[in-house]
Amino acid sequence: MKNTSFAELQLLEPILRAVRDQGYDTPTPIQSQAIPHLLDGRDLLGIAQTGTGKTAAFALPILDLLAGERRPTQSRRPSVLVLTPTRELASQISESFAVYGKHVGVSQTVVFGGVGQGPQVQVLKRGVDVLVATPGRLIDLISQRHVNLDSVEVFVLDEADRMLDMGFIHDVRRVIAQLPKDRQSLLFSATMPNDIVKLAHTILNDPVRVEVTPPATTVERIEQSVLFVEKADKRKLLGMVLRDKAIERALVFTRTKHGANRVVKSLQQIGEKAEAIHGNKSQGARERALEGFRQGRVRVLVATDIAARGIDVVGITHVINFDLPNIPDSYVHRIGRTARAGKDGTAISFCDTEERAFLRDIEKVIRQKVPVVPEHPFKSKGGPARGPARPATSQATSKQASQRGRTGGNKGAAGRGRGRGGNRSGNRSRSGGRAMARSA
Ligand code: AMP
C-alpha cells in the first residue's frame, strides 16, 4: 500500500503543525484510511486496538472540523463526545486532543469517576467543545443536569469491546439514548463479538469500515518466549529475569490486584523500583505510578488487565506475563503494549502447571507456538516437551520463526457509498465550506 503523507490528508495547517511537533512522519494505516472519510462526514467502524494510532485517527479530523467551524462554545453542551471505558484511556485521549489541538482554539475536558466532581462541573459550566468521558461519571453528570448531549455533532465510542467486557454496555446505551439522531458516529473496537456488531448497527449509519493490524500481525513483531515454572517460584524467577539490563521499562501483568501488590512488595524487597497500578489504588496513586514509569523513575509497573487498558507509554521494552491470562485476546492486548507505533518489543511469559491450558489457547489464537526457554534455575518439574529456545531475554524468538514480513494488515476500507445524504456536506471543499460535516 502506498504511504500517504499527512499533507495529502488535507488537514488544516495548524493541525499538521501539531502533528509535526509530535515527530510523526507518516500516518499510520488507520489514520490514512479513516481520516479522509471522517473529514467527509462519514460514520466509521474502526476495528483496531490501542497502539495503532487510532486516537489521532479520530482526534485529528474532529479537531479539523471544529477548527473550521468557528461557532461559539456553549455552556454544558459539548459538540463532540468521546466515550471510553477507563480513566487512563480517557486521560490519554484528552491529552491527545490537547496536544494535537494546541494551535487551534478548541476547548476540551475529561470527566471520570473516582475523583471529585466539583472541578469537572465548573469546566462543563464554562463550556467545552470536546468532552472525553467514562460512562458512569457521564451519566451522573447528565442526571444532575451538569451536561446536556443535545448539541453533540460527533460521537466516538472507543474500545467498545472493553465496554462490554467491563459491564458498561448498559451505561453506554443510556448515553446513546441522549444523543441527537443527526450526528456523525465512530465506533472503535479491537474485536467484533456479536453484541458489538449489534451495537454498531444501532449507532452507525452506513459506516465506512476500516480494519487494521489483526492480532497476528502485531504479535509477529514481538519477541516472545515462555518459561515453565512452579507457581511458588514465580517471584524469584521474576527477580532473576529483571536482572537483565536490557529491560528498560517492563510492564508486568498479574491476574489479580492482590497478586500485583505481592509482586511489587517482593520486587521492592530486592531493591527494584516497582509500582502497582490497579483499581484499588486512588486515582492520584495510579497517576503518580504511571508518571514515574513514563519518566523512567519506576522501571517496573505491575498491572492487572483492566488497569492496564489504554496505558499509553512509549518505550515499554518488555511485557512480562507473571500470570498467563485465561482469555487469549488479553495476551494479544498485553503484549501489544510493547510494540507501539511500529516499534518491536519482547514478551516473556511465566506458565505454571495450571496455566498450560491457557498457553495452548493463546497459541491457537496467535497461530504460532511460543518458544520455550528450556533452561533456567526455576524450571518446573513437569517441564516442557517442546522447545528449544535461547534464554528469555536473548533474541531467540517467535519473530524469526514467523518472519513473514509486515503486511500492515490493512484490509482496506469497505462499505463505501455516500453518508447520510441530505444533511451531509458530501465532498467537502478544502478551501471553503469548512463547516462541520452536517448542516445545522
Ligand atoms: P494509539 O493507538 O492512539 O494509542 O497510539 C499509539 C501511539 O502511537 C501513541 O503513543 C501515539 O503518540 C503514537 N502515534 C500515533 N500516530 C502516530 C504516527 N502517525 N506516527 C508515529 N507515532 C504515532
Tab-separated table of C-alpha atoms and ligand atoms in Angstrom:
chain	number	residue	atom	x	y	z
A	1	MET	CA	0.000	0.000	0.000
A	2	LYS	CA	1.218	3.444	-0.851
A	3	ASN	CA	2.264	5.587	2.087
A	4	THR	CA	0.035	8.623	2.287
A	5	SER	CA	1.562	11.725	3.839
A	6	PHE	CA	-0.192	13.846	6.451
A	7	ALA	CA	-0.218	16.730	3.958
A	8	GLU	CA	-2.168	14.590	1.479
A	9	LEU	CA	-4.812	14.058	4.131
A	10	GLN	CA	-5.594	17.765	3.742
A	11	LEU	CA	-5.793	18.577	7.397
A	12	LEU	CA	-5.617	22.232	8.348
A	13	GLU	CA	-2.149	23.722	8.692
A	14	PRO	CA	-2.222	24.266	12.489
A	15	ILE	CA	-3.141	20.618	12.907
A	16	LEU	CA	-0.397	19.462	10.551
A	17	ARG	CA	1.996	21.605	12.568
A	18	ALA	CA	0.960	19.902	15.823
A	19	VAL	CA	1.461	16.523	14.147
A	20	ARG	CA	4.933	17.600	13.029
A	21	ASP	CA	5.688	18.821	16.562
A	22	GLN	CA	4.962	15.290	17.739
A	23	GLY	CA	7.537	13.970	15.305
A	24	TYR	CA	5.086	11.893	13.272
A	25	ASP	CA	6.300	11.491	9.672
A	26	THR	CA	3.621	9.365	8.112
A	27	PRO	CA	0.080	8.493	9.096
A	28	THR	CA	-0.447	5.002	10.461
A	29	PRO	CA	-2.730	2.771	8.335
A	30	ILE	CA	-5.822	3.551	10.377
A	31	GLN	CA	-5.096	7.265	10.096
A	32	SER	CA	-4.613	7.274	6.337
A	33	GLN	CA	-7.695	5.138	5.811
A	34	ALA	CA	-10.052	6.786	8.287
A	35	ILE	CA	-9.222	10.492	8.172
A	36	PRO	CA	-10.452	11.293	4.629
A	37	HIS	CA	-13.811	9.624	5.315
A	38	LEU	CA	-14.184	11.339	8.668
A	39	LEU	CA	-13.475	14.716	7.100
A	40	ASP	CA	-16.203	13.827	4.636
A	41	GLY	CA	-18.672	13.341	7.455
A	42	ARG	CA	-18.985	9.580	7.164
A	43	ASP	CA	-19.688	7.272	10.091
A	44	LEU	CA	-16.873	4.850	10.817
A	45	LEU	CA	-16.453	1.361	12.168
A	46	GLY	CA	-12.802	1.072	13.177
A	47	ILE	CA	-11.527	-2.375	14.014
A	48	ALA	CA	-8.272	-1.518	15.674
A	49	GLN	CA	-6.598	-1.879	19.002
A	50	THR	CA	-4.678	0.620	21.080
A	51	GLY	CA	-1.228	1.118	19.629
A	52	THR	CA	-2.370	1.521	16.036
A	53	GLY	CA	-2.631	5.306	16.230
A	54	LYS	CA	-6.406	5.233	16.445
A	55	THR	CA	-6.632	8.198	18.822
A	56	ALA	CA	-5.108	10.548	16.262
A	57	ALA	CA	-7.236	8.848	13.579
A	58	PHE	CA	-10.316	10.375	15.188
A	59	ALA	CA	-8.859	13.339	17.095
A	60	LEU	CA	-7.217	14.975	14.069
A	61	PRO	CA	-10.294	15.117	11.813
A	62	ILE	CA	-12.523	16.117	14.742
A	63	LEU	CA	-10.185	18.997	15.604
A	64	ASP	CA	-10.034	19.920	11.941
A	65	LEU	CA	-13.796	20.041	11.686
A	66	LEU	CA	-14.192	22.058	14.878
A	67	ALA	CA	-11.414	24.471	13.970
A	68	GLY	CA	-13.045	25.176	10.652
A	69	GLU	CA	-16.454	25.620	12.157
A	70	ARG	CA	-15.973	28.639	14.391
A	71	ARG	CA	-19.145	28.513	16.381
A	72	PRO	CA	-19.415	29.589	19.985
A	73	THR	CA	-18.723	27.059	22.684
A	74	GLN	CA	-21.862	26.503	24.734
A	75	SER	CA	-22.125	26.080	28.461
A	76	ARG	CA	-22.673	22.408	29.377
A	77	ARG	CA	-23.245	21.420	25.747
A	78	PRO	CA	-20.259	19.802	24.080
A	79	SER	CA	-20.172	19.360	20.296
A	80	VAL	CA	-18.084	16.213	20.487
A	81	LEU	CA	-18.393	13.319	22.913
A	82	VAL	CA	-15.760	10.610	23.228
A	83	LEU	CA	-16.829	7.728	25.437
A	84	THR	CA	-14.115	5.376	26.639
A	85	PRO	CA	-14.030	2.632	29.289
A	86	THR	CA	-11.199	3.591	31.649
A	87	ARG	CA	-9.897	6.676	33.383
A	88	GLU	CA	-6.421	6.137	31.997
A	89	LEU	CA	-7.654	5.906	28.451
A	90	ALA	CA	-9.899	8.932	28.988
A	91	SER	CA	-6.957	10.990	30.311
A	92	GLN	CA	-4.764	9.939	27.431
A	93	ILE	CA	-7.370	10.769	24.812
A	94	SER	CA	-7.904	14.143	26.425
A	95	GLU	CA	-4.149	14.753	26.416
A	96	SER	CA	-4.033	13.804	22.750
A	97	PHE	CA	-6.735	16.360	21.949
A	98	ALA	CA	-4.716	18.963	23.850
A	99	VAL	CA	-1.505	18.072	22.029
A	100	TYR	CA	-2.967	17.843	18.514
A	101	GLY	CA	-5.204	20.836	19.092
A	102	LYS	CA	-2.606	23.145	20.615
A	103	HIS	CA	-2.529	25.500	17.613
A	104	VAL	CA	-6.315	25.680	17.193
A	105	GLY	CA	-8.724	27.207	19.666
A	106	VAL	CA	-10.702	24.121	20.571
A	107	SER	CA	-11.585	23.611	24.219
A	108	GLN	CA	-11.861	20.178	25.754
A	109	THR	CA	-12.041	18.398	29.067
A	110	VAL	CA	-12.159	14.934	30.543
A	111	VAL	CA	-14.537	13.539	33.173
A	112	PHE	CA	-14.262	10.231	35.007
A	113	GLY	CA	-15.203	8.771	38.349
A	114	GLY	CA	-13.057	8.257	41.426
A	115	VAL	CA	-12.221	11.940	41.744
A	116	GLY	CA	-14.214	14.927	42.981
A	117	GLN	CA	-16.957	16.106	40.680
A	118	GLY	CA	-16.698	19.831	41.523
A	119	PRO	CA	-13.863	20.869	39.191
A	120	GLN	CA	-15.399	18.861	36.327
A	121	VAL	CA	-18.732	20.624	36.839
A	122	GLN	CA	-17.027	24.034	36.788
A	123	VAL	CA	-15.314	23.355	33.462
A	124	LEU	CA	-18.503	22.000	31.926
A	125	LYS	CA	-20.374	25.085	33.062
A	126	ARG	CA	-17.847	27.314	31.337
A	127	GLY	CA	-18.312	25.134	28.249
A	128	VAL	CA	-16.115	22.832	26.179
A	129	ASP	CA	-16.159	21.764	22.542
A	130	VAL	CA	-14.903	18.252	23.195
A	131	LEU	CA	-15.866	16.107	26.168
A	132	VAL	CA	-13.989	12.878	26.856
A	133	ALA	CA	-15.762	10.724	29.434
A	134	THR	CA	-16.131	7.357	31.059
A	135	PRO	CA	-19.757	6.160	31.121
A	136	GLY	CA	-20.540	6.111	34.856
A	137	ARG	CA	-19.466	9.656	35.663
A	138	LEU	CA	-21.041	10.989	32.488
A	139	ILE	CA	-24.411	9.507	33.433
A	140	ASP	CA	-24.112	11.025	36.920
A	141	LEU	CA	-23.377	14.422	35.420
A	142	ILE	CA	-26.218	14.152	32.908
A	143	SER	CA	-28.720	13.195	35.599
A	144	GLN	CA	-27.654	16.218	37.650
A	145	ARG	CA	-28.014	18.412	34.554
A	146	HIS	CA	-24.385	19.453	34.551
A	147	VAL	CA	-24.095	18.285	30.988
A	148	ASN	CA	-26.522	18.030	28.112
A	149	LEU	CA	-25.822	15.998	24.977
A	150	ASP	CA	-28.360	17.720	22.698
A	151	SER	CA	-25.662	19.552	20.783
A	152	VAL	CA	-23.354	16.602	20.124
A	153	GLU	CA	-22.412	16.501	16.469
A	154	VAL	CA	-19.692	13.867	16.616
A	155	PHE	CA	-19.842	10.831	18.895
A	156	VAL	CA	-16.912	8.458	19.369
A	157	LEU	CA	-17.357	5.146	21.142
A	158	ASP	CA	-13.872	3.896	21.895
A	159	GLU	CA	-12.864	0.340	22.839
A	160	ALA	CA	-16.433	-0.891	22.516
A	161	ASP	CA	-15.483	-4.496	23.243
A	162	ARG	CA	-13.856	-3.426	26.519
A	163	MET	CA	-17.009	-1.562	27.457
A	164	LEU	CA	-18.797	-4.860	27.046
A	165	ASP	CA	-16.171	-6.841	28.998
A	166	MET	CA	-16.291	-4.349	31.831
A	167	GLY	CA	-20.073	-4.425	32.051
A	168	PHE	CA	-20.614	-0.859	30.808
A	169	ILE	CA	-22.771	-1.673	27.829
A	170	HIS	CA	-25.949	-0.697	29.661
A	171	ASP	CA	-24.495	2.676	30.575
A	172	VAL	CA	-23.321	3.131	27.004
A	173	ARG	CA	-26.841	2.561	25.725
A	174	ARG	CA	-28.176	5.104	28.201
A	175	VAL	CA	-25.714	7.683	26.950
A	176	ILE	CA	-26.542	6.941	23.318
A	177	ALA	CA	-30.229	7.455	24.058
A	178	GLN	CA	-29.376	11.068	24.985
A	179	LEU	CA	-27.643	11.863	21.709
A	180	PRO	CA	-29.317	13.661	18.832
A	181	LYS	CA	-30.238	11.358	15.948
A	182	ASP	CA	-28.450	13.503	13.430
A	183	ARG	CA	-24.787	13.167	14.230
A	184	GLN	CA	-21.577	11.635	12.976
A	185	SER	CA	-20.684	8.443	14.855
A	186	LEU	CA	-17.466	6.476	15.158
A	187	LEU	CA	-17.122	3.122	16.855
A	188	PHE	CA	-13.747	1.555	17.607
A	189	SER	CA	-13.277	-1.977	18.810
A	190	ALA	CA	-10.335	-4.376	18.774
A	191	THR	CA	-12.637	-7.339	18.310
A	192	MET	CA	-16.144	-7.681	16.963
A	193	PRO	CA	-18.180	-10.025	19.168
A	194	ASN	CA	-21.869	-10.326	18.249
A	195	ASP	CA	-23.032	-7.793	20.809
A	196	ILE	CA	-20.722	-5.190	19.330
A	197	VAL	CA	-21.894	-5.960	15.799
A	198	LYS	CA	-25.448	-5.346	17.020
A	199	LEU	CA	-24.459	-2.180	18.834
A	200	ALA	CA	-22.650	-0.928	15.732
A	201	HIS	CA	-25.831	-1.405	13.706
A	202	THR	CA	-27.810	0.731	16.131
A	203	ILE	CA	-25.238	3.525	16.381
A	204	LEU	CA	-23.739	3.808	12.923
A	205	ASN	CA	-25.349	4.901	9.700
A	206	ASP	CA	-23.837	3.410	6.549
A	207	PRO	CA	-20.370	3.365	8.087
A	208	VAL	CA	-17.038	3.075	6.362
A	209	ARG	CA	-15.309	0.030	7.786
A	210	VAL	CA	-11.583	0.260	8.460
A	211	GLU	CA	-9.752	-2.719	9.868
A	212	VAL	CA	-6.084	-2.622	10.770
A	213	THR	CA	-3.463	-4.831	12.329
A	214	PRO	CA	-5.197	-8.050	13.144
A	215	PRO	CA	-3.638	-9.512	16.295
A	216	ALA	CA	-1.284	-11.906	14.494
A	217	THR	CA	0.406	-9.049	12.660
A	218	THR	CA	1.252	-7.197	15.851
A	219	VAL	CA	2.334	-10.388	17.507
A	220	GLU	CA	4.822	-11.068	14.735
A	221	ARG	CA	6.835	-8.005	15.689
A	222	ILE	CA	7.204	-9.160	19.270
A	223	GLU	CA	9.898	-11.497	20.503
A	224	GLN	CA	8.003	-13.967	22.610
A	225	SER	CA	9.131	-16.670	24.987
A	226	VAL	CA	7.631	-18.759	27.753
A	227	LEU	CA	9.250	-20.137	30.906
A	228	PHE	CA	7.670	-23.099	32.674
A	229	VAL	CA	7.801	-22.535	36.415
A	230	GLU	CA	6.055	-23.655	39.596
A	231	LYS	CA	3.634	-21.068	40.927
A	232	ALA	CA	5.612	-20.671	44.162
A	233	ASP	CA	8.815	-19.829	42.256
A	234	LYS	CA	7.397	-17.139	40.017
A	235	ARG	CA	8.504	-14.212	42.165
A	236	LYS	CA	12.076	-15.474	42.347
A	237	LEU	CA	12.053	-16.058	38.611
A	238	LEU	CA	10.834	-12.508	38.028
A	239	GLY	CA	13.661	-11.150	40.173
A	240	MET	CA	16.119	-13.108	38.069
A	241	VAL	CA	14.649	-12.085	34.725
A	242	LEU	CA	14.709	-8.421	35.761
A	243	ARG	CA	18.453	-8.559	36.329
A	244	ASP	CA	18.775	-8.141	32.575
A	245	LYS	CA	19.802	-4.508	31.998
A	246	ALA	CA	18.250	-4.597	28.529
A	247	ILE	CA	14.908	-4.339	30.302
A	248	GLU	CA	14.481	-0.592	30.401
A	249	ARG	CA	10.775	-0.426	31.080
A	250	ALA	CA	8.765	-3.519	31.936
A	251	LEU	CA	5.032	-3.903	32.278
A	252	VAL	CA	4.265	-6.962	34.414
A	253	PHE	CA	0.793	-8.496	34.327
A	254	THR	CA	-0.834	-10.360	37.184
A	255	ARG	CA	-4.294	-11.841	37.249
A	256	THR	CA	-5.414	-10.167	40.479
A	257	LYS	CA	-4.917	-6.924	42.361
A	258	HIS	CA	-3.564	-8.807	45.371
A	259	GLY	CA	-1.178	-10.629	43.094
A	260	ALA	CA	0.020	-7.268	41.776
A	261	ASN	CA	0.624	-5.985	45.307
A	262	ARG	CA	2.518	-9.125	46.280
A	263	VAL	CA	4.752	-8.893	43.233
A	264	VAL	CA	5.529	-5.228	43.903
A	265	LYS	CA	6.385	-5.990	47.521
A	266	SER	CA	8.754	-8.786	46.606
A	267	LEU	CA	10.420	-6.626	43.952
A	268	GLN	CA	10.828	-3.710	46.340
A	269	GLN	CA	12.450	-6.092	48.818
A	270	ILE	CA	15.182	-6.810	46.289
A	271	GLY	CA	15.659	-3.108	45.615
A	272	GLU	CA	13.704	-2.934	42.378
A	273	LYS	CA	11.827	0.294	41.606
A	274	ALA	CA	8.359	-1.155	41.082
A	275	GLU	CA	4.831	0.177	41.467
A	276	ALA	CA	1.396	-1.381	41.115
A	277	ILE	CA	-1.472	0.146	39.215
A	278	HIS	CA	-4.941	-1.278	39.697
A	279	GLY	CA	-8.499	-0.336	40.559
A	280	ASN	CA	-7.956	-0.392	44.336
A	281	LYS	CA	-5.449	2.440	44.107
A	282	SER	CA	-6.611	6.018	44.279
A	283	GLN	CA	-6.602	7.987	41.062
A	284	GLY	CA	-3.683	10.044	42.380
A	285	ALA	CA	-1.628	6.953	43.192
A	286	ARG	CA	-2.297	5.500	39.750
A	287	GLU	CA	-1.327	8.696	38.017
A	288	ARG	CA	1.848	9.051	40.097
A	289	ALA	CA	2.854	5.460	39.349
A	290	LEU	CA	2.177	5.926	35.643
A	291	GLU	CA	4.074	9.203	35.529
A	292	GLY	CA	7.049	7.629	37.345
A	293	PHE	CA	7.001	4.818	34.817
A	294	ARG	CA	6.797	7.241	31.881
A	295	GLN	CA	9.698	9.287	33.170
A	296	GLY	CA	11.819	6.232	33.963
A	297	ARG	CA	11.874	6.601	37.778
A	298	VAL	CA	9.880	3.384	38.033
A	299	ARG	CA	11.334	0.595	35.902
A	300	VAL	CA	8.656	-1.990	36.566
A	301	LEU	CA	4.928	-1.316	36.519
A	302	VAL	CA	2.752	-4.177	37.739
A	303	ALA	CA	-0.820	-4.151	36.489
A	304	THR	CA	-3.976	-6.176	36.079
A	305	ASP	CA	-5.592	-6.353	32.653
A	306	ILE	CA	-8.264	-3.831	33.450
A	307	ALA	CA	-5.891	-1.291	34.977
A	308	ALA	CA	-3.502	-1.610	32.057
A	309	ARG	CA	-6.174	-0.984	29.483
A	310	GLY	CA	-5.302	2.039	27.488
A	311	ILE	CA	-1.995	2.725	29.210
A	312	ASP	CA	-0.059	4.515	26.549
A	313	VAL	CA	3.584	4.604	27.486
A	314	VAL	CA	6.118	4.843	24.731
A	315	GLY	CA	9.219	2.719	25.189
A	316	ILE	CA	7.929	-0.297	27.099
A	317	THR	CA	10.743	-2.697	26.172
A	318	HIS	CA	9.296	-5.773	27.880
A	319	VAL	CA	5.915	-7.153	28.780
A	320	ILE	CA	6.104	-9.904	31.371
A	321	ASN	CA	3.119	-12.158	31.926
A	322	PHE	CA	3.647	-13.118	35.541
A	323	ASP	CA	0.318	-14.919	35.222
A	324	LEU	CA	-0.984	-16.040	31.868
A	325	PRO	CA	-4.409	-14.650	31.038
A	326	ASN	CA	-7.263	-17.122	30.644
A	327	ILE	CA	-8.642	-15.099	27.726
A	328	PRO	CA	-6.290	-15.444	24.750
A	329	ASP	CA	-7.199	-11.996	23.387
A	330	SER	CA	-5.893	-10.487	26.620
A	331	TYR	CA	-2.500	-11.974	25.817
A	332	VAL	CA	-2.519	-10.170	22.496
A	333	HIS	CA	-3.609	-6.923	24.158
A	334	ARG	CA	-0.974	-7.248	26.844
A	335	ILE	CA	1.995	-7.942	24.638
A	336	GLY	CA	0.857	-5.283	22.171
A	337	ARG	CA	1.865	-2.686	24.804
A	338	THR	CA	5.453	-3.192	23.846
A	339	ALA	CA	5.147	-2.921	20.086
A	340	ARG	CA	3.732	0.559	19.823
A	341	ALA	CA	3.640	2.549	16.617
A	342	GLY	CA	5.928	0.323	14.607
A	343	LYS	CA	8.421	-0.461	17.366
A	344	ASP	CA	9.428	-4.010	18.294
A	345	GLY	CA	9.341	-5.460	21.784
A	346	THR	CA	9.830	-8.516	23.938
A	347	ALA	CA	7.199	-10.536	25.772
A	348	ILE	CA	8.146	-13.084	28.425
A	349	SER	CA	5.500	-15.341	29.936
A	350	PHE	CA	5.617	-17.460	33.056
A	351	CYS	CA	3.492	-20.576	32.848
A	352	ASP	CA	2.728	-22.827	35.804
A	353	THR	CA	1.107	-26.241	35.610
A	354	GLU	CA	-2.403	-24.860	35.912
A	355	GLU	CA	-1.801	-22.383	33.117
A	356	ARG	CA	-0.761	-24.889	30.455
A	357	ALA	CA	-4.269	-24.937	29.007
A	358	PHE	CA	-4.238	-21.108	28.767
A	359	LEU	CA	-0.997	-21.297	26.824
A	360	ARG	CA	-2.491	-23.763	24.364
A	361	ASP	CA	-5.488	-21.473	23.795
A	362	ILE	CA	-3.204	-18.493	23.292
A	363	GLU	CA	-1.101	-20.358	20.747
A	364	LYS	CA	-4.250	-21.207	18.798
A	365	VAL	CA	-5.257	-17.556	18.644
A	366	ILE	CA	-1.833	-16.205	17.687
A	367	ARG	CA	-1.377	-19.109	15.303
A	368	GLN	CA	2.133	-19.854	16.467
A	369	LYS	CA	3.999	-21.711	19.188
A	370	VAL	CA	5.591	-19.504	21.802
A	371	PRO	CA	9.254	-20.550	22.014
A	372	VAL	CA	10.096	-22.203	25.324
A	373	VAL	CA	13.161	-21.278	27.349
A	374	PRO	CA	14.234	-24.791	28.351
A	375	GLU	CA	16.903	-23.990	30.920
A	376	HIS	CA	16.522	-21.620	33.853
A	377	PRO	CA	17.070	-22.004	37.588
A	378	PHE	CA	13.368	-22.244	38.461
A	379	LYS	CA	12.278	-24.657	35.775
A	380	SER	CA	9.158	-26.604	36.808
A	381	LYS	CA	9.462	-30.343	37.371
A	382	GLY	CA	6.922	-31.350	34.805
A	383	GLY	CA	8.973	-29.357	32.213
A	384	PRO	CA	8.015	-28.869	28.630
A	385	ALA	CA	8.139	-31.490	25.977
A	386	ARG	CA	8.954	-28.923	23.361
A	387	GLY	CA	11.459	-26.190	22.771
A	388	PRO	CA	14.192	-25.283	22.498
A	389	ALA	CA	14.747	-21.581	22.662
A	390	ARG	CA	17.566	-19.431	23.935
A	391	PRO	CA	17.152	-17.582	27.246
A	392	ALA	CA	14.161	-15.358	27.680
A	393	THR	CA	15.886	-12.071	27.250
A	394	SER	CA	18.042	-13.085	24.286
A	395	GLN	CA	16.986	-12.691	20.707
A	396	ALA	CA	15.585	-16.207	20.225
A	397	THR	CA	12.037	-15.595	19.352
A	398	SER	CA	8.943	-16.395	17.537
A	399	LYS	CA	9.796	-13.476	15.332
A	400	GLN	CA	12.364	-15.314	13.286
A	401	ALA	CA	10.129	-18.348	13.198
A	402	SER	CA	7.252	-16.447	11.768
A	403	GLN	CA	9.013	-13.681	9.910
A	404	ARG	CA	6.568	-13.323	7.126
A	405	GLY	CA	7.231	-9.633	6.849
A	406	ARG	CA	4.907	-6.865	7.904
A	407	THR	CA	1.880	-6.523	5.793
A	408	GLY	CA	0.403	-3.739	7.847
A	409	GLY	CA	-2.667	-5.903	7.939
A	410	ASN	CA	-4.784	-3.480	6.047
A	411	LYS	CA	-7.932	-4.867	4.732
A	412	GLY	CA	-8.827	-1.587	3.134
A	413	ALA	CA	-11.940	0.383	3.770
A	414	ALA	CA	-15.082	-1.394	2.796
A	415	GLY	CA	-18.701	-0.378	2.671
A	416	ARG	CA	-18.190	2.690	0.579
A	417	GLY	CA	-21.092	4.794	-0.537
A	418	ARG	CA	-22.438	8.140	0.459
A	419	GLY	CA	-23.111	9.064	4.012
A	420	ARG	CA	-26.425	10.124	5.402
A	421	GLY	CA	-27.100	12.052	2.247
A	422	GLY	CA	-29.107	15.210	2.598
A	423	ASN	CA	-27.602	16.503	5.776
A	424	ARG	CA	-24.015	15.822	4.900
A	425	SER	CA	-21.789	18.122	3.001
A	426	GLY	CA	-20.642	15.275	0.777
A	427	ASN	CA	-17.357	16.195	-0.889
A	428	ARG	CA	-16.081	18.870	1.407
A	429	SER	CA	-14.268	21.601	-0.317
A	430	ARG	CA	-10.968	22.061	1.488
A	431	SER	CA	-10.806	25.721	0.638
A	432	GLY	CA	-14.220	26.938	1.559
A	433	GLY	CA	-17.198	25.300	3.216
A	434	ARG	CA	-15.241	24.042	6.209
A	435	ALA	CA	-18.428	23.773	8.178
A	436	MET	CA	-18.970	20.733	10.300
A	437	ALA	CA	-19.920	17.786	8.114
A	438	ARG	CA	-23.549	18.208	8.884
A	439	SER	CA	-25.513	21.344	8.277
A	440	ALA	CA	-27.195	22.873	11.251
B	1	AMP	P1	-2.973	4.928	19.991
B	1	AMP	O1	-3.260	3.697	19.174
B	1	AMP	O2	-3.852	6.042	19.630
B	1	AMP	O3	-2.964	4.607	21.454
B	1	AMP	O4	-1.495	5.428	19.603
B	1	AMP	C1	-0.353	4.699	19.907
B	1	AMP	C2	0.921	5.521	19.917
B	1	AMP	O5	1.305	5.880	18.599
B	1	AMP	C3	0.845	6.814	20.688
B	1	AMP	O6	1.991	6.884	21.506
B	1	AMP	C4	0.887	7.899	19.637
B	1	AMP	O7	1.522	9.045	20.144
B	1	AMP	C5	1.682	7.251	18.538
B	1	AMP	N1	1.327	7.689	17.176
B	1	AMP	C6	0.085	7.963	16.717
B	1	AMP	N2	0.140	8.297	15.403
B	1	AMP	C7	1.425	8.208	15.029
B	1	AMP	C8	2.117	8.435	13.789
B	1	AMP	N3	1.474	8.779	12.678
B	1	AMP	N4	3.447	8.249	13.769
B	1	AMP	C9	4.106	7.884	14.897
B	1	AMP	N5	3.521	7.664	16.086
B	1	AMP	C10	2.195	7.822	16.164
